[in-house]
Amino acid sequence: MNARSIIVTVLFGLLAATTWGHPNVLERQQMFEAFGWDPETAEITVEEIAPGRYVLFGIGGNILASIGEQGVLLVDDQIPEIRDRIDAALAELGAEGVDFIINTHWHFDHADGNLSYGPDGVWLISHSASRQMMTEDQIINLVGVAYKQEAYPVEALPVITFDDRMQLHFNGERIDLVHTGPAHTTGDAAVIFRGQNIVHMGDVFVLTGWPFIDHDSGGDLDGLIAFVRAILDEIDNDTIVVPGHGPVSDRAAMVSYLEDLERARARIARMIAEGADLEEIIAAEPTSDLDERRGDSAMFLDRAYHSLKESVLP
Ligand SMILES: [Zn+2]
């Protein structure tokens, strides 16, 4: 999930909630419509970010592809409805099939492609908590609306999981998977390609709006801030940074994002400590100056409030 999609969803949700009552759980087709996604006409665009390393933009989270002498490794796999176009784009880049897929987390727009690639024998890898979330039905609370992500069959579940860190050695470089604790979800992985100096951040870092904190499923604002800090320490000013959503970026953009999150966190926490409730915080527009570059904060304020109030209030 990313923030810009969610803004659309919230608007749609306000409309829908009055029509259908509460709670409003979107069906898959409704979710596509709410996000403005049309899987039948969607196209994949490709950006080469290093020799043999590409970002594929389609529907959902950004895909990072490593294509080389040992085969093909993807980070995230979008949705099965557009797999034919993902495969066609990979084939044009010289890929013959897919060997490994790392899921940055379990959300449908990053991992539903497992439903198609898994049964074909692709080795799926994720954080252990993400695999656990995939084994059961999940309701993703998008505030005002929700999406039910159904449990994956065993063939679509990761066969390799990790808790804190793990390494792969593929296509001439070491790949570090790093998890520092609950952040966007409870199962986020940053994937760092050490040779080509690239990191895929999943939805811990997005450039399409304020981040979504999946607090109902254990996501945590302070954890997200800590996660970003930890990865900043792992990379340098030349690192190519792939956000979960949005254009290919760099470390400086991550620093700016971290600063805005820390400013917002301090302001919301202060208001909570002073006794403000969610309505009062939203009415006070505590991030209005930051919203000019981050976008609408309605969803973020709601999730941040619920995430922070447990730690701020005694
Ligand atoms: Zn997500």
PDB file of C-alpha atoms and ligand atoms in Angstrom:
ATOM      1  CA  MET A   1       0.000   0.000   0.000  1.00  0.00           C
ATOM      2  CA  ASN A   2       1.146   3.551  -0.567  1.00  0.00           C
ATOM      3  CA  ALA A   3      -0.204   6.872   0.532  1.00  0.00           C
ATOM      4  CA  ARG A   4      -1.384   8.310  -2.769  1.00  0.00           C
ATOM      5  CA  SER A   5      -3.418   5.190  -3.467  1.00  0.00           C
ATOM      6  CA  ILE A   6      -4.847   5.438  -0.017  1.00  0.00           C
ATOM      7  CA  ILE A   7      -5.972   9.034  -0.452  1.00  0.00           C
ATOM      8  CA  VAL A   8      -8.018   7.915  -3.423  1.00  0.00           C
ATOM      9  CA  THR A   9      -9.241   5.000  -1.371  1.00  0.00           C
ATOM     10  CA  VAL A  10     -10.264   7.182   1.533  1.00  0.00           C
ATOM     11  CA  LEU A  11     -12.268   9.469  -0.742  1.00  0.00           C
ATOM     12  CA  PHE A  12     -13.877   6.460  -2.344  1.00  0.00           C
ATOM     13  CA  GLY A  13     -14.395   4.988   1.105  1.00  0.00           C
ATOM     14  CA  LEU A  14     -16.213   8.015   2.471  1.00  0.00           C
ATOM     15  CA  LEU A  15     -18.592   7.780  -0.452  1.00  0.00           C
ATOM     16  CA  ALA A  16     -18.922   4.025  -0.150  1.00  0.00           C
ATOM     17  CA  ALA A  17     -19.325   3.991   3.612  1.00  0.00           C
ATOM     18  CA  THR A  18     -22.457   6.086   3.367  1.00  0.00           C
ATOM     19  CA  THR A  19     -23.832   3.764   0.715  1.00  0.00           C
ATOM     20  CA  TRP A  20     -22.955   0.370   2.143  1.00  0.00           C
ATOM     21  CA  GLY A  21     -22.642   1.016   5.851  1.00  0.00           C
ATOM     22  CA  HIS A  22     -19.715  -0.003   8.038  1.00  0.00           C
ATOM     23  CA  PRO A  23     -17.288  -1.686   7.985  1.00  0.00           C
ATOM     24  CA  ASN A  24     -16.627  -1.402   4.297  1.00  0.00           C
ATOM     25  CA  VAL A  25     -14.369  -4.193   3.127  1.00  0.00           C
ATOM     26  CA  LEU A  26     -13.508  -3.815  -0.540  1.00  0.00           C
ATOM     27  CA  GLU A  27     -13.657  -6.761  -2.899  1.00  0.00           C
ATOM     28  CA  ARG A  28     -10.694  -7.174  -5.253  1.00  0.00           C
ATOM     29  CA  GLN A  29     -12.419  -5.522  -8.199  1.00  0.00           C
ATOM     30  CA  GLN A  30     -13.574  -2.638  -5.990  1.00  0.00           C
ATOM     31  CA  MET A  31     -10.035  -2.245  -4.704  1.00  0.00           C
ATOM     32  CA  PHE A  32      -8.699  -2.009  -8.269  1.00  0.00           C
ATOM     33  CA  GLU A  33     -11.298   0.652  -9.069  1.00  0.00           C
ATOM     34  CA  ALA A  34     -10.621   2.570  -5.852  1.00  0.00           C
ATOM     35  CA  PHE A  35      -6.898   2.665  -6.657  1.00  0.00           C
ATOM     36  CA  GLY A  36      -7.511   3.557 -10.295  1.00  0.00           C
ATOM     37  CA  TRP A  37      -5.864   0.332 -11.419  1.00  0.00           C
ATOM     38  CA  ASP A  38      -6.854  -1.383 -14.648  1.00  0.00           C
ATOM     39  CA  PRO A  39      -4.962  -4.696 -14.829  1.00  0.00           C
ATOM     40  CA  GLU A  40      -6.246  -5.337 -18.369  1.00  0.00           C
ATOM     41  CA  THR A  41      -4.593  -2.275 -19.868  1.00  0.00           C
ATOM     42  CA  ALA A  42      -1.675  -1.756 -17.460  1.00  0.00           C
ATOM     43  CA  GLU A  43       1.762  -1.523 -19.034  1.00  0.00           C
ATOM     44  CA  ILE A  44       5.205  -2.097 -17.571  1.00  0.00           C
ATOM     45  CA  THR A  45       7.890   0.538 -17.893  1.00  0.00           C
ATOM     46  CA  VAL A  46      11.533  -0.315 -17.255  1.00  0.00           C
ATOM     47  CA  GLU A  47      14.421   1.798 -15.945  1.00  0.00           C
ATOM     48  CA  GLU A  48      17.982   0.456 -16.003  1.00  0.00           C
ATOM     49  CA  ILE A  49      19.665   1.618 -12.791  1.00  0.00           C
ATOM     50  CA  ALA A  50      22.946  -0.327 -13.090  1.00  0.00           C
ATOM     51  CA  PRO A  51      24.365  -2.982 -15.455  1.00  0.00           C
ATOM     52  CA  GLY A  52      21.894  -5.881 -15.293  1.00  0.00           C
ATOM     53  CA  ARG A  53      19.789  -4.163 -12.619  1.00  0.00           C
ATOM     54  CA  TYR A  54      16.388  -2.742 -13.484  1.00  0.00           C
ATOM     55  CA  VAL A  55      13.287  -1.264 -11.866  1.00  0.00           C
ATOM     56  CA  LEU A  56       9.953  -2.329 -13.346  1.00  0.00           C
ATOM     57  CA  PHE A  57       6.991  -0.004 -12.789  1.00  0.00           C
ATOM     58  CA  GLY A  58       3.520  -1.450 -13.311  1.00  0.00           C
ATOM     59  CA  ILE A  59       0.660  -1.901 -10.845  1.00  0.00           C
ATOM     60  CA  GLY A  60       1.654  -1.847  -7.195  1.00  0.00           C
ATOM     61  CA  GLY A  61       5.083  -1.756  -5.599  1.00  0.00           C
ATOM     62  CA  ASN A  62       8.240  -1.214  -7.603  1.00  0.00           C
ATOM     63  CA  ILE A  63       9.960  -4.399  -8.828  1.00  0.00           C
ATOM     64  CA  LEU A  64      13.775  -4.527  -8.746  1.00  0.00           C
ATOM     65  CA  ALA A  65      15.276  -7.110 -11.098  1.00  0.00           C
ATOM     66  CA  SER A  66      18.803  -8.561 -11.049  1.00  0.00           C
ATOM     67  CA  ILE A  67      19.495 -10.295 -14.365  1.00  0.00           C
ATOM     68  CA  GLY A  68      22.860 -11.949 -14.895  1.00  0.00           C
ATOM     69  CA  GLU A  69      24.910 -15.065 -15.489  1.00  0.00           C
ATOM     70  CA  GLN A  70      23.327 -16.945 -12.576  1.00  0.00           C
ATOM     71  CA  GLY A  71      19.753 -16.098 -13.506  1.00  0.00           C
ATOM     72  CA  VAL A  72      17.009 -13.768 -12.391  1.00  0.00           C
ATOM     73  CA  LEU A  73      16.156 -12.447  -8.930  1.00  0.00           C
ATOM     74  CA  LEU A  74      13.240 -10.074  -8.310  1.00  0.00           C
ATOM     75  CA  VAL A  75      12.409  -7.938  -5.305  1.00  0.00           C
ATOM     76  CA  ASP A  76       8.579  -7.863  -5.129  1.00  0.00           C
ATOM     77  CA  ASP A  77       6.219  -9.219  -7.777  1.00  0.00           C
ATOM     78  CA  GLN A  78       3.126  -6.950  -7.968  1.00  0.00           C
ATOM     79  CA  ILE A  79      -0.095  -8.774  -8.946  1.00  0.00           C
ATOM     80  CA  PRO A  80      -0.722 -11.939 -10.965  1.00  0.00           C
ATOM     81  CA  GLU A  81      -3.143 -10.175 -13.335  1.00  0.00           C
ATOM     82  CA  ILE A  82      -0.171  -8.474 -15.047  1.00  0.00           C
ATOM     83  CA  ARG A  83       2.368 -11.283 -14.874  1.00  0.00           C
ATOM     84  CA  ASP A  84       2.316 -11.757 -18.641  1.00  0.00           C
ATOM     85  CA  ARG A  85       3.588  -8.200 -19.097  1.00  0.00           C
ATOM     86  CA  ILE A  86       6.170  -8.495 -16.313  1.00  0.00           C
ATOM     87  CA  ASP A  87       7.502 -11.648 -17.968  1.00  0.00           C
ATOM     88  CA  ALA A  88       7.535  -9.977 -21.381  1.00  0.00           C
ATOM     89  CA  ALA A  89       9.500  -7.024 -19.996  1.00  0.00           C
ATOM     90  CA  LEU A  90      11.981  -9.383 -18.318  1.00  0.00           C
ATOM     91  CA  ALA A  91      12.369 -11.413 -21.518  1.00  0.00           C
ATOM     92  CA  GLU A  92      13.240  -8.245 -23.432  1.00  0.00           C
ATOM     93  CA  LEU A  93      16.018  -7.699 -20.886  1.00  0.00           C
ATOM     94  CA  GLY A  94      17.399 -11.168 -21.600  1.00  0.00           C
ATOM     95  CA  ALA A  95      15.791 -13.048 -18.718  1.00  0.00           C
ATOM     96  CA  GLU A  96      14.887 -16.699 -19.070  1.00  0.00           C
ATOM     97  CA  GLY A  97      12.367 -17.324 -16.314  1.00  0.00           C
ATOM     98  CA  VAL A  98      12.643 -16.176 -12.695  1.00  0.00           C
ATOM     99  CA  ASP A  99      14.749 -18.011 -10.090  1.00  0.00           C
ATOM    100  CA  PHE A 100      14.245 -16.075  -6.845  1.00  0.00           C
ATOM    101  CA  ILE A 101      11.701 -13.528  -5.585  1.00  0.00           C
ATOM    102  CA  ILE A 102      12.210 -11.593  -2.346  1.00  0.00           C
ATOM    103  CA  ASN A 103       9.037 -10.041  -0.885  1.00  0.00           C
ATOM    104  CA  THR A 104       9.758  -6.760   0.939  1.00  0.00           C
ATOM    105  CA  HIS A 105       6.542  -7.450   2.901  1.00  0.00           C
ATOM    106  CA  TRP A 106       3.223  -9.284   2.633  1.00  0.00           C
ATOM    107  CA  HIS A 107       0.897  -6.569   1.258  1.00  0.00           C
ATOM    108  CA  PHE A 108      -0.969  -7.630  -1.897  1.00  0.00           C
ATOM    109  CA  ASP A 109       0.486  -4.897  -4.115  1.00  0.00           C
ATOM    110  CA  HIS A 110       4.005  -6.241  -3.451  1.00  0.00           C
ATOM    111  CA  ALA A 111       3.457  -9.972  -2.994  1.00  0.00           C
ATOM    112  CA  ASP A 112       0.300 -11.197  -4.759  1.00  0.00           C
ATOM    113  CA  GLY A 113       2.494 -12.130  -7.722  1.00  0.00           C
ATOM    114  CA  ASN A 114       3.553 -15.062  -5.511  1.00  0.00           C
ATOM    115  CA  LEU A 115       0.164 -16.614  -6.359  1.00  0.00           C
ATOM    116  CA  SER A 116       1.404 -17.033  -9.931  1.00  0.00           C
ATOM    117  CA  TYR A 117       5.190 -17.360  -9.588  1.00  0.00           C
ATOM    118  CA  GLY A 118       5.134 -19.662  -6.552  1.00  0.00           C
ATOM    119  CA  PRO A 119       3.313 -22.560  -8.233  1.00  0.00           C
ATOM    120  CA  ASP A 120       5.855 -22.317 -11.079  1.00  0.00           C
ATOM    121  CA  GLY A 121       8.640 -23.227  -8.678  1.00  0.00           C
ATOM    122  CA  VAL A 122      10.227 -19.816  -8.119  1.00  0.00           C
ATOM    123  CA  TRP A 123      12.069 -19.715  -4.766  1.00  0.00           C
ATOM    124  CA  LEU A 124      10.189 -17.206  -2.589  1.00  0.00           C
ATOM    125  CA  ILE A 125      11.951 -15.404   0.274  1.00  0.00           C
ATOM    126  CA  SER A 126      10.601 -13.046   2.965  1.00  0.00           C
ATOM    127  CA  HIS A 127      10.846 -12.007   6.584  1.00  0.00           C
ATOM    128  CA  SER A 128       9.342 -14.671   8.833  1.00  0.00           C
ATOM    129  CA  ALA A 129       6.518 -12.378  10.019  1.00  0.00           C
ATOM    130  CA  SER A 130       5.490 -11.638   6.437  1.00  0.00           C
ATOM    131  CA  ARG A 131       5.245 -15.342   5.666  1.00  0.00           C
ATOM    132  CA  GLN A 132       3.151 -15.796   8.792  1.00  0.00           C
ATOM    133  CA  MET A 133       0.785 -12.993   7.713  1.00  0.00           C
ATOM    134  CA  MET A 134       0.411 -14.640   4.281  1.00  0.00           C
ATOM    135  CA  THR A 135      -0.775 -17.891   5.871  1.00  0.00           C
ATOM    136  CA  GLU A 136      -4.008 -16.302   7.157  1.00  0.00           C
ATOM    137  CA  ASP A 137      -6.710 -13.935   5.896  1.00  0.00           C
ATOM    138  CA  GLN A 138      -5.821 -10.338   6.711  1.00  0.00           C
ATOM    139  CA  ILE A 139      -7.909  -7.176   6.842  1.00  0.00           C
ATOM    140  CA  ILE A 140      -5.809  -4.146   5.891  1.00  0.00           C
ATOM    141  CA  ASN A 141      -7.403  -1.134   7.626  1.00  0.00           C
ATOM    142  CA  LEU A 142      -7.025   1.802   5.263  1.00  0.00           C
ATOM    143  CA  VAL A 143      -9.146   4.064   7.498  1.00  0.00           C
ATOM    144  CA  GLY A 144     -12.727   4.341   6.314  1.00  0.00           C
ATOM    145  CA  VAL A 145     -12.279   1.328   4.052  1.00  0.00           C
ATOM    146  CA  ALA A 146     -10.462  -1.936   4.306  1.00  0.00           C
ATOM    147  CA  TYR A 147      -9.175  -4.631   1.979  1.00  0.00           C
ATOM    148  CA  LYS A 148      -9.357  -8.300   2.759  1.00  0.00           C
ATOM    149  CA  GLN A 149      -6.193 -10.068   1.637  1.00  0.00           C
ATOM    150  CA  GLU A 150      -6.967 -13.766   1.594  1.00  0.00           C
ATOM    151  CA  ALA A 151      -4.551 -16.395   2.864  1.00  0.00           C
ATOM    152  CA  TYR A 152      -2.088 -17.644   0.248  1.00  0.00           C
ATOM    153  CA  PRO A 153      -2.013 -21.326  -0.657  1.00  0.00           C
ATOM    154  CA  VAL A 154       1.162 -23.113   0.396  1.00  0.00           C
ATOM    155  CA  GLU A 155       2.651 -22.893  -3.119  1.00  0.00           C
ATOM    156  CA  ALA A 156       2.584 -19.056  -2.871  1.00  0.00           C
ATOM    157  CA  LEU A 157       4.280 -18.914   0.541  1.00  0.00           C
ATOM    158  CA  PRO A 158       7.987 -18.136   0.959  1.00  0.00           C
ATOM    159  CA  VAL A 159      10.127 -21.265   1.366  1.00  0.00           C
ATOM    160  CA  ILE A 160      13.029 -19.323   2.870  1.00  0.00           C
ATOM    161  CA  THR A 161      12.552 -16.822   5.717  1.00  0.00           C
ATOM    162  CA  PHE A 162      14.796 -14.783   7.997  1.00  0.00           C
ATOM    163  CA  ASP A 163      14.428 -12.844  11.254  1.00  0.00           C
ATOM    164  CA  ASP A 164      17.099 -10.125  11.519  1.00  0.00           C
ATOM    165  CA  ARG A 165      19.471 -10.471   8.561  1.00  0.00           C
ATOM    166  CA  MET A 166      20.380 -12.877   5.811  1.00  0.00           C
ATOM    167  CA  GLN A 167      22.665 -12.890   2.798  1.00  0.00           C
ATOM    168  CA  LEU A 168      22.312 -14.148  -0.731  1.00  0.00           C
ATOM    169  CA  HIS A 169      25.220 -14.357  -3.175  1.00  0.00           C
ATOM    170  CA  PHE A 170      23.914 -13.987  -6.713  1.00  0.00           C
ATOM    171  CA  ASN A 171      24.950 -12.489 -10.052  1.00  0.00           C
ATOM    172  CA  GLY A 172      28.327 -11.419  -8.747  1.00  0.00           C
ATOM    173  CA  GLU A 173      27.354  -9.580  -5.564  1.00  0.00           C
ATOM    174  CA  ARG A 174      26.244 -10.063  -1.992  1.00  0.00           C
ATOM    175  CA  ILE A 175      22.640  -9.207  -1.221  1.00  0.00           C
ATOM    176  CA  ASP A 176      21.805  -8.310   2.391  1.00  0.00           C
ATOM    177  CA  LEU A 177      18.244  -8.600   3.687  1.00  0.00           C
ATOM    178  CA  VAL A 178      17.785  -6.428   6.772  1.00  0.00           C
ATOM    179  CA  HIS A 179      14.900  -6.187   9.257  1.00  0.00           C
ATOM    180  CA  THR A 180      15.052  -3.975  12.347  1.00  0.00           C
ATOM    181  CA  GLY A 181      11.575  -4.475  13.859  1.00  0.00           C
ATOM    182  CA  PRO A 182       7.949  -3.482  13.207  1.00  0.00           C
ATOM    183  CA  ALA A 183       7.744  -0.511  10.796  1.00  0.00           C
ATOM    184  CA  HIS A 184       5.356  -0.299   7.814  1.00  0.00           C
ATOM    185  CA  THR A 185       4.288  -3.840   8.796  1.00  0.00           C
ATOM    186  CA  THR A 186       5.777  -6.406  11.159  1.00  0.00           C
ATOM    187  CA  GLY A 187       7.610  -8.151   8.318  1.00  0.00           C
ATOM    188  CA  ASP A 188       9.513  -5.525   6.347  1.00  0.00           C
ATOM    189  CA  ALA A 189      12.801  -6.308   4.622  1.00  0.00           C
ATOM    190  CA  ALA A 190      15.227  -3.821   3.104  1.00  0.00           C
ATOM    191  CA  VAL A 191      17.217  -5.500   0.326  1.00  0.00           C
ATOM    192  CA  ILE A 192      20.724  -4.147  -0.184  1.00  0.00           C
ATOM    193  CA  PHE A 193      22.733  -5.095  -3.287  1.00  0.00           C
ATOM    194  CA  ARG A 194      26.301  -4.498  -2.113  1.00  0.00           C
ATOM    195  CA  GLY A 195      28.137  -4.805  -5.421  1.00  0.00           C
ATOM    196  CA  GLN A 196      25.962  -2.449  -7.447  1.00  0.00           C
ATOM    197  CA  ASN A 197      25.188  -0.303  -4.364  1.00  0.00           C
ATOM    198  CA  ILE A 198      21.380  -0.442  -4.584  1.00  0.00           C
ATOM    199  CA  VAL A 199      18.744  -0.755  -1.879  1.00  0.00           C
ATOM    200  CA  HIS A 200      15.058  -1.633  -2.286  1.00  0.00           C
ATOM    201  CA  MET A 201      13.269  -0.199   0.759  1.00  0.00           C
ATOM    202  CA  GLY A 202       9.779  -1.638   0.305  1.00  0.00           C
ATOM    203  CA  ASP A 203       7.087   0.570   1.822  1.00  0.00           C
ATOM    204  CA  VAL A 204       9.299   1.681   4.718  1.00  0.00           C
ATOM    205  CA  PHE A 205      10.319   4.438   2.258  1.00  0.00           C
ATOM    206  CA  VAL A 206       7.823   5.771  -0.280  1.00  0.00           C
ATOM    207  CA  LEU A 207       7.874   8.855  -2.484  1.00  0.00           C
ATOM    208  CA  THR A 208       4.178   8.978  -3.382  1.00  0.00           C
ATOM    209  CA  GLY A 209       3.020  10.570  -0.143  1.00  0.00           C
ATOM    210  CA  TRP A 210       3.265  10.096   3.595  1.00  0.00           C
ATOM    211  CA  PRO A 211       3.934   6.454   4.507  1.00  0.00           C
ATOM    212  CA  PHE A 212       1.106   4.120   5.470  1.00  0.00           C
ATOM    213  CA  ILE A 213       1.641   2.550   8.875  1.00  0.00           C
ATOM    214  CA  ASP A 214      -0.316  -0.716   8.980  1.00  0.00           C
ATOM    215  CA  HIS A 215      -0.899  -0.308  12.690  1.00  0.00           C
ATOM    216  CA  ASP A 216      -3.823  -2.740  12.924  1.00  0.00           C
ATOM    217  CA  SER A 217      -1.390  -5.451  11.792  1.00  0.00           C
ATOM    218  CA  GLY A 218       1.438  -4.348  14.089  1.00  0.00           C
ATOM    219  CA  GLY A 219       3.042  -1.560  12.049  1.00  0.00           C
ATOM    220  CA  ASP A 220       4.673   1.166  14.155  1.00  0.00           C
ATOM    221  CA  LEU A 221       5.676   4.773  13.452  1.00  0.00           C
ATOM    222  CA  ASP A 222       8.641   4.814  15.844  1.00  0.00           C
ATOM    223  CA  GLY A 223       9.742   1.505  14.380  1.00  0.00           C
ATOM    224  CA  LEU A 224       9.499   2.905  10.857  1.00  0.00           C
ATOM    225  CA  ILE A 225      11.676   5.868  11.850  1.00  0.00           C
ATOM    226  CA  ALA A 226      14.193   3.500  13.459  1.00  0.00           C
ATOM    227  CA  PHE A 227      14.173   1.281  10.344  1.00  0.00           C
ATOM    228  CA  VAL A 228      14.959   4.216   8.037  1.00  0.00           C
ATOM    229  CA  ARG A 229      17.747   5.369  10.390  1.00  0.00           C
ATOM    230  CA  ALA A 230      19.279   1.894  10.434  1.00  0.00           C
ATOM    231  CA  ILE A 231      19.344   1.606   6.645  1.00  0.00           C
ATOM    232  CA  LEU A 232      20.814   5.112   6.277  1.00  0.00           C
ATOM    233  CA  ASP A 233      23.751   3.778   8.291  1.00  0.00           C
ATOM    234  CA  GLU A 234      24.125   0.865   5.846  1.00  0.00           C
ATOM    235  CA  ILE A 235      24.288   2.925   2.638  1.00  0.00           C
ATOM    236  CA  ASP A 236      26.198   5.935   1.282  1.00  0.00           C
ATOM    237  CA  ASN A 237      25.638   9.004  -0.869  1.00  0.00           C
ATOM    238  CA  ASP A 238      26.136   6.986  -4.072  1.00  0.00           C
ATOM    239  CA  THR A 239      23.555   4.320  -3.194  1.00  0.00           C
ATOM    240  CA  ILE A 240      20.682   3.984  -5.650  1.00  0.00           C
ATOM    241  CA  VAL A 241      17.546   3.930  -3.496  1.00  0.00           C
ATOM    242  CA  VAL A 242      14.418   2.204  -4.807  1.00  0.00           C
ATOM    243  CA  PRO A 243      11.342   3.202  -2.789  1.00  0.00           C
ATOM    244  CA  GLY A 244       8.317   0.946  -2.429  1.00  0.00           C
ATOM    245  CA  HIS A 245       6.398   3.390  -4.597  1.00  0.00           C
ATOM    246  CA  GLY A 246       7.600   6.368  -6.603  1.00  0.00           C
ATOM    247  CA  PRO A 247      10.685   7.172  -8.673  1.00  0.00           C
ATOM    248  CA  VAL A 248      14.201   5.827  -8.157  1.00  0.00           C
ATOM    249  CA  SER A 249      15.902   8.036  -5.600  1.00  0.00           C
ATOM    250  CA  ASP A 250      18.914   8.499  -3.336  1.00  0.00           C
ATOM    251  CA  ARG A 251      20.116   8.712   0.244  1.00  0.00           C
ATOM    252  CA  ALA A 252      19.525  12.474   0.466  1.00  0.00           C
ATOM    253  CA  ALA A 253      15.823  11.957  -0.267  1.00  0.00           C
ATOM    254  CA  MET A 254      15.684   9.354   2.505  1.00  0.00           C
ATOM    255  CA  VAL A 255      17.289  11.804   4.930  1.00  0.00           C
ATOM    256  CA  SER A 256      14.692  14.445   4.035  1.00  0.00           C
ATOM    257  CA  TYR A 257      11.907  11.876   4.487  1.00  0.00           C
ATOM    258  CA  LEU A 258      13.300  10.899   7.890  1.00  0.00           C
ATOM    259  CA  GLU A 259      13.452  14.538   8.990  1.00  0.00           C
ATOM    260  CA  ASP A 260       9.819  15.107   8.000  1.00  0.00           C
ATOM    261  CA  LEU A 261       8.742  11.955   9.836  1.00  0.00           C
ATOM    262  CA  GLU A 262      10.597  13.040  12.964  1.00  0.00           C
ATOM    263  CA  ARG A 263       9.053  16.530  12.823  1.00  0.00           C
ATOM    264  CA  ALA A 264       5.573  15.061  12.380  1.00  0.00           C
ATOM    265  CA  ARG A 265       6.162  12.507  15.118  1.00  0.00           C
ATOM    266  CA  ALA A 266       7.251  15.192  17.611  1.00  0.00           C
ATOM    267  CA  ARG A 267       4.256  17.408  16.886  1.00  0.00           C
ATOM    268  CA  ILE A 268       1.685  14.603  17.093  1.00  0.00           C
ATOM    269  CA  ALA A 269       3.252  13.162  20.242  1.00  0.00           C
ATOM    270  CA  ARG A 270       3.222  16.572  21.925  1.00  0.00           C
ATOM    271  CA  MET A 271      -0.477  17.007  21.152  1.00  0.00           C
ATOM    272  CA  ILE A 272      -1.274  13.532  22.460  1.00  0.00           C
ATOM    273  CA  ALA A 273       0.656  14.273  25.663  1.00  0.00           C
ATOM    274  CA  GLU A 274      -1.362  17.483  26.043  1.00  0.00           C
ATOM    275  CA  GLY A 275      -4.574  15.481  25.840  1.00  0.00           C
ATOM    276  CA  ALA A 276      -5.643  16.033  22.248  1.00  0.00           C
ATOM    277  CA  ASP A 277      -7.770  13.345  20.631  1.00  0.00           C
ATOM    278  CA  LEU A 278      -7.573  12.298  16.985  1.00  0.00           C
ATOM    279  CA  GLU A 279     -10.230  14.769  15.807  1.00  0.00           C
ATOM    280  CA  GLU A 280      -8.440  17.653  17.483  1.00  0.00           C
ATOM    281  CA  ILE A 281      -5.107  16.613  15.980  1.00  0.00           C
ATOM    282  CA  ILE A 282      -6.559  16.367  12.484  1.00  0.00           C
ATOM    283  CA  ALA A 283      -8.292  19.750  12.916  1.00  0.00           C
ATOM    284  CA  ALA A 284      -5.017  21.377  14.028  1.00  0.00           C
ATOM    285  CA  GLU A 285      -3.283  20.302  10.770  1.00  0.00           C
ATOM    286  CA  PRO A 286       0.040  19.710  12.530  1.00  0.00           C
ATOM    287  CA  THR A 287       1.868  18.768   9.292  1.00  0.00           C
ATOM    288  CA  SER A 288       0.407  21.398   6.956  1.00  0.00           C
ATOM    289  CA  ASP A 289       3.848  22.855   6.090  1.00  0.00           C
ATOM    290  CA  LEU A 290       5.240  19.362   5.372  1.00  0.00           C
ATOM    291  CA  ASP A 291       2.168  18.282   3.409  1.00  0.00           C
ATOM    292  CA  GLU A 292       3.240  20.636   0.611  1.00  0.00           C
ATOM    293  CA  ARG A 293       5.899  18.081  -0.345  1.00  0.00           C
ATOM    294  CA  ARG A 294       4.524  14.904   1.241  1.00  0.00           C
ATOM    295  CA  GLY A 295       0.895  15.187   0.180  1.00  0.00           C
ATOM    296  CA  ASP A 296      -2.383  14.716   2.020  1.00  0.00           C
ATOM    297  CA  SER A 297      -1.787  13.621   5.613  1.00  0.00           C
ATOM    298  CA  ALA A 298      -5.269  12.427   6.640  1.00  0.00           C
ATOM    299  CA  MET A 299      -4.404   8.729   6.529  1.00  0.00           C
ATOM    300  CA  PHE A 300      -0.953   9.255   8.017  1.00  0.00           C
ATOM    301  CA  LEU A 301      -2.265  11.302  10.977  1.00  0.00           C
ATOM    302  CA  ASP A 302      -4.831   8.641  11.816  1.00  0.00           C
ATOM    303  CA  ARG A 303      -2.340   5.764  11.717  1.00  0.00           C
ATOM    304  CA  ALA A 304       0.385   7.803  13.448  1.00  0.00           C
ATOM    305  CA  TYR A 305      -2.000   8.792  16.250  1.00  0.00           C
ATOM    306  CA  HIS A 306      -3.028   5.197  16.926  1.00  0.00           C
ATOM    307  CA  SER A 307       0.596   4.050  16.729  1.00  0.00           C
ATOM    308  CA  LEU A 308       1.900   6.770  19.057  1.00  0.00           C
ATOM    309  CA  LYS A 309      -0.787   7.014  21.703  1.00  0.00           C
ATOM    310  CA  GLU A 310       0.219   3.681  23.250  1.00  0.00           C
ATOM    311  CA  SER A 311       3.804   4.844  23.704  1.00  0.00           C
ATOM    312  CA  VAL A 312       3.095   8.487  24.599  1.00  0.00           C
ATOM    313  CA  LEU A 313       0.308   7.989  27.156  1.00  0.00           C
ATOM    314  CA  PRO A 314       1.136   6.225  30.444  1.00  0.00           C
TER     315      PRO A 314
HETATM  316 ZN    ZN B   1       2.666  -2.010   1.847  1.00  0.00          ZN
END
